[in-house]
């Protein structure tokens, strides 16, 4: 058993989710409100450590009317246990789970950062050798009561999740802008597939304009 996973992101027309320098203010006001409505409907929200380090997000519901209990459980996929002790994702606004890989567990649990985060009530889950076992993590999150999980990347985690067949739905905001850049972050990164035949297939289930942006919703056709 695992959560139903919705991948959400905003990208430019040329498929970028951030520039080479890390600028990622793509969504318009209406799309930000849409994103927070999805957060409010989900039991958990998951990002990779790259997103935590680059953006220091809160991952709470705050762009729309909401109560503290509307905040989803925050999950960080952090194989090497690099989450900063002062990261906003570890504050008291909501519960937080950090997922690390077993190779880094022993040293991390001796660190001051671990003691600080443990003292704040942050929970930890370790799996896999050098990288988090995402399937094991999904099972654990389901046991923790997360039935619907919102995935907000970044690009490497997005690809790892879809390659493992762990994404059920994709909701993407396409903004009317082009930024280019060979080193700008794309929606999916990682190793990629070698052929088009290997690609993950999708079915378009909804689409609509939202102010200046355009929303596309897809069902992932997992085998």
Short mmCIF file of C-alpha atoms in Angstrom, two decimals, residues 6-220:
data_model
loop_
_atom_site.label_atom_id
_atom_site.label_comp_id
_atom_site.label_asym_id
_atom_site.label_seq_id
_atom_site.Cartn_x
_atom_site.Cartn_y
_atom_site.Cartn_z
CA UNK A 6 0.06 14.01 -7.33
CA UNK A 7 3.07 15.73 -8.87
CA UNK A 8 2.57 19.47 -9.15
CA UNK A 9 4.87 22.06 -10.67
CA UNK A 10 4.98 25.28 -12.66
CA UNK A 11 7.18 25.50 -15.72
CA UNK A 12 7.94 27.92 -18.52
CA UNK A 13 6.86 27.17 -22.08
CA UNK A 14 10.33 25.70 -22.70
CA UNK A 15 10.00 23.28 -19.79
CA UNK A 16 12.12 25.05 -17.16
CA UNK A 17 11.20 25.08 -13.47
CA UNK A 18 14.09 27.38 -12.49
CA UNK A 19 16.89 29.34 -14.11
CA UNK A 20 20.54 28.39 -13.71
CA UNK A 21 20.80 30.88 -10.84
CA UNK A 22 17.80 29.32 -9.04
CA UNK A 23 15.13 31.91 -9.85
CA UNK A 24 11.80 30.06 -9.83
CA UNK A 25 9.01 32.64 -9.45
CA UNK A 26 6.97 31.27 -12.35
CA UNK A 27 3.38 30.91 -11.09
CA UNK A 28 0.89 33.75 -11.12
CA UNK A 29 -1.29 34.57 -8.11
CA UNK A 30 -4.17 32.37 -9.25
CA UNK A 31 -1.91 29.37 -9.76
CA UNK A 32 -0.36 29.79 -6.32
CA UNK A 33 -3.86 29.70 -4.86
CA UNK A 34 -4.59 26.55 -6.90
CA UNK A 35 -1.44 24.90 -5.53
CA UNK A 36 -2.41 25.69 -1.95
CA UNK A 37 -5.87 24.26 -2.54
CA UNK A 38 -4.18 20.99 -3.55
CA UNK A 39 -1.94 21.15 -0.46
CA UNK A 40 -5.04 21.57 1.69
CA UNK A 41 -6.59 18.44 0.18
CA UNK A 42 -3.48 16.29 0.75
CA UNK A 43 -2.27 14.47 3.85
CA UNK A 44 1.39 14.99 2.98
CA UNK A 45 3.70 17.05 0.79
CA UNK A 46 7.13 15.86 -0.35
CA UNK A 47 10.22 17.58 -1.75
CA UNK A 48 13.86 16.70 -2.29
CA UNK A 49 16.73 18.12 -0.28
CA UNK A 50 17.77 20.31 -3.23
CA UNK A 51 14.50 22.22 -2.95
CA UNK A 52 14.97 22.67 0.81
CA UNK A 53 18.51 24.02 0.40
CA UNK A 54 17.68 26.27 -2.57
CA UNK A 55 14.31 27.68 -1.47
CA UNK A 56 13.94 27.01 2.29
CA UNK A 57 10.18 26.44 1.81
CA UNK A 58 7.56 26.25 4.57
CA UNK A 59 5.34 23.79 2.67
CA UNK A 60 2.26 24.93 4.55
CA UNK A 61 -1.14 26.14 3.38
CA UNK A 62 -0.90 29.93 3.56
CA UNK A 63 -1.98 31.44 0.22
CA UNK A 64 -5.65 30.68 0.96
CA UNK A 65 -7.85 30.62 4.06
CA UNK A 66 -6.70 27.69 6.19
CA UNK A 67 -6.32 26.44 9.73
CA UNK A 68 -3.12 24.96 11.21
CA UNK A 69 -4.64 21.48 11.01
CA UNK A 70 -4.98 21.93 7.23
CA UNK A 71 -1.18 21.78 6.86
CA UNK A 72 -0.01 18.47 5.38
CA UNK A 73 2.79 16.39 6.87
CA UNK A 74 6.05 17.61 5.31
CA UNK A 75 8.42 15.00 3.88
CA UNK A 76 12.01 15.61 2.78
CA UNK A 77 13.87 13.03 0.69
CA UNK A 78 17.39 13.65 1.97
CA UNK A 79 19.61 10.63 1.28
CA UNK A 80 22.79 12.21 2.71
CA UNK A 81 21.00 13.82 5.69
CA UNK A 82 21.86 17.41 4.77
CA UNK A 83 18.71 19.15 6.04
CA UNK A 84 19.84 22.32 7.88
CA UNK A 85 18.94 22.52 11.56
CA UNK A 86 17.27 25.88 10.96
CA UNK A 87 15.29 24.89 7.84
CA UNK A 88 11.76 26.30 7.91
CA UNK A 89 10.41 22.89 6.96
CA UNK A 90 11.33 21.71 10.47
CA UNK A 91 9.40 24.37 12.39
CA UNK A 92 6.29 23.73 14.48
CA UNK A 93 3.78 24.68 11.76
CA UNK A 94 3.29 21.01 10.82
CA UNK A 95 4.74 17.56 11.35
CA UNK A 96 7.93 16.76 9.43
CA UNK A 97 9.51 13.49 8.28
CA UNK A 98 13.05 13.34 6.92
CA UNK A 99 13.96 10.28 4.84
CA UNK A 100 17.64 9.38 4.68
CA UNK A 101 19.77 6.53 3.33
CA UNK A 102 21.28 3.91 5.63
CA UNK A 103 24.90 4.68 4.70
CA UNK A 104 24.63 8.10 6.36
CA UNK A 105 22.42 7.12 9.30
CA UNK A 106 25.06 6.36 11.94
CA UNK A 107 27.09 9.55 11.51
CA UNK A 108 23.98 11.69 11.25
CA UNK A 109 22.49 10.35 14.45
CA UNK A 110 25.64 11.46 16.30
CA UNK A 111 25.35 15.02 15.00
CA UNK A 112 24.04 18.13 16.74
CA UNK A 113 21.66 18.66 13.82
CA UNK A 114 19.98 15.34 14.53
CA UNK A 115 19.62 16.17 18.23
CA UNK A 116 18.14 19.58 17.38
CA UNK A 117 15.64 18.20 14.87
CA UNK A 118 14.70 15.27 17.09
CA UNK A 119 14.02 17.77 19.88
CA UNK A 120 11.56 19.57 17.61
CA UNK A 121 9.62 16.39 17.02
CA UNK A 122 10.95 15.69 13.51
CA UNK A 123 10.61 12.00 12.62
CA UNK A 124 13.19 10.07 10.61
CA UNK A 125 12.94 7.14 8.22
CA UNK A 126 15.99 5.37 6.83
CA UNK A 127 15.99 2.99 3.87
CA UNK A 128 18.16 1.99 0.94
CA UNK A 129 21.94 2.01 0.82
CA UNK A 130 23.27 5.27 -0.64
CA UNK A 131 19.88 6.50 -1.82
CA UNK A 132 16.49 6.43 -0.17
CA UNK A 133 14.39 3.45 -1.26
CA UNK A 134 11.38 5.37 -2.55
CA UNK A 135 9.04 2.36 -2.60
CA UNK A 136 9.87 1.60 1.04
CA UNK A 137 9.33 5.27 1.88
CA UNK A 138 5.91 5.26 0.22
CA UNK A 139 4.88 2.24 2.29
CA UNK A 140 6.07 3.96 5.46
CA UNK A 141 4.17 7.17 4.63
CA UNK A 142 1.00 5.16 4.08
CA UNK A 143 1.49 3.59 7.52
CA UNK A 144 1.84 7.12 8.90
CA UNK A 145 -1.64 7.95 7.63
CA UNK A 146 -0.74 9.69 4.37
CA UNK A 147 -3.25 8.55 1.77
CA UNK A 148 -2.79 11.42 -0.67
CA UNK A 149 0.68 12.88 -1.20
CA UNK A 150 1.57 16.03 -3.11
CA UNK A 151 5.00 15.88 -4.74
CA UNK A 152 6.72 19.21 -5.43
CA UNK A 153 10.08 17.93 -6.67
CA UNK A 154 12.63 19.01 -7.63
CA UNK A 155 13.62 17.68 -10.99
CA UNK A 156 15.79 14.73 -9.87
CA UNK A 157 13.23 13.46 -7.36
CA UNK A 158 10.46 13.90 -9.94
CA UNK A 159 12.24 11.56 -12.35
CA UNK A 160 13.16 9.02 -9.68
CA UNK A 161 9.53 8.85 -8.58
CA UNK A 162 8.04 8.50 -12.05
CA UNK A 163 10.65 5.93 -13.11
CA UNK A 164 9.70 3.86 -10.05
CA UNK A 165 6.02 4.02 -11.02
CA UNK A 166 5.12 6.00 -7.91
CA UNK A 167 3.30 8.98 -9.48
CA UNK A 168 -0.41 8.70 -10.26
CA UNK A 169 -1.26 12.18 -11.50
CA UNK A 170 0.58 15.22 -12.85
CA UNK A 171 -0.76 18.77 -12.55
CA UNK A 172 1.35 21.30 -14.39
CA UNK A 173 1.07 25.05 -14.79
CA UNK A 174 2.58 26.30 -18.04
CA UNK A 175 3.52 29.98 -17.81
CA UNK A 176 3.77 32.19 -20.92
CA UNK A 177 7.52 32.81 -20.69
CA UNK A 178 10.74 31.41 -22.15
CA UNK A 179 14.04 31.45 -20.23
CA UNK A 180 16.30 29.00 -22.08
CA UNK A 181 19.61 27.94 -20.62
CA UNK A 182 21.28 24.57 -21.04
CA UNK A 183 21.83 24.40 -17.27
CA UNK A 184 18.40 25.64 -16.22
CA UNK A 185 16.37 23.09 -14.26
CA UNK A 186 13.79 21.16 -16.25
CA UNK A 187 10.58 19.56 -15.00
CA UNK A 188 12.23 16.13 -15.00
CA UNK A 189 15.96 15.62 -14.66
CA UNK A 190 17.90 12.58 -13.42
CA UNK A 191 19.30 9.90 -15.71
CA UNK A 192 16.42 9.95 -18.16
CA UNK A 193 15.39 7.14 -20.50
CA UNK A 194 17.43 6.07 -23.51
CA UNK A 195 14.55 5.70 -25.96
CA UNK A 196 11.10 7.15 -26.47
CA UNK A 197 9.66 3.64 -26.18
CA UNK A 198 10.85 3.54 -22.55
CA UNK A 199 9.12 6.81 -21.68
CA UNK A 200 6.28 6.98 -19.17
CA UNK A 201 2.99 7.48 -20.95
CA UNK A 202 0.31 9.95 -19.83
CA UNK A 203 -3.38 10.59 -20.49
CA UNK A 204 -4.68 14.16 -20.56
CA UNK A 205 -7.68 14.39 -18.24
CA UNK A 206 -8.22 18.15 -17.89
CA UNK A 207 -6.95 21.48 -19.17
CA UNK A 208 -7.93 25.12 -18.74
CA UNK A 209 -6.56 28.68 -18.78
CA UNK A 210 -5.93 30.29 -15.41
CA UNK A 211 -5.36 34.03 -15.73
CA UNK A 212 -2.21 34.25 -17.91
CA UNK A 213 -1.19 30.65 -17.23
CA UNK A 214 -2.45 27.33 -18.59
CA UNK A 215 -3.13 24.25 -16.46
CA UNK A 216 -2.70 20.68 -17.71
CA UNK A 217 -3.73 17.64 -15.68
CA UNK A 218 -2.55 14.17 -16.65
CA UNK A 219 -3.16 10.64 -15.43
CA UNK A 220 0.07 8.61 -15.37
#
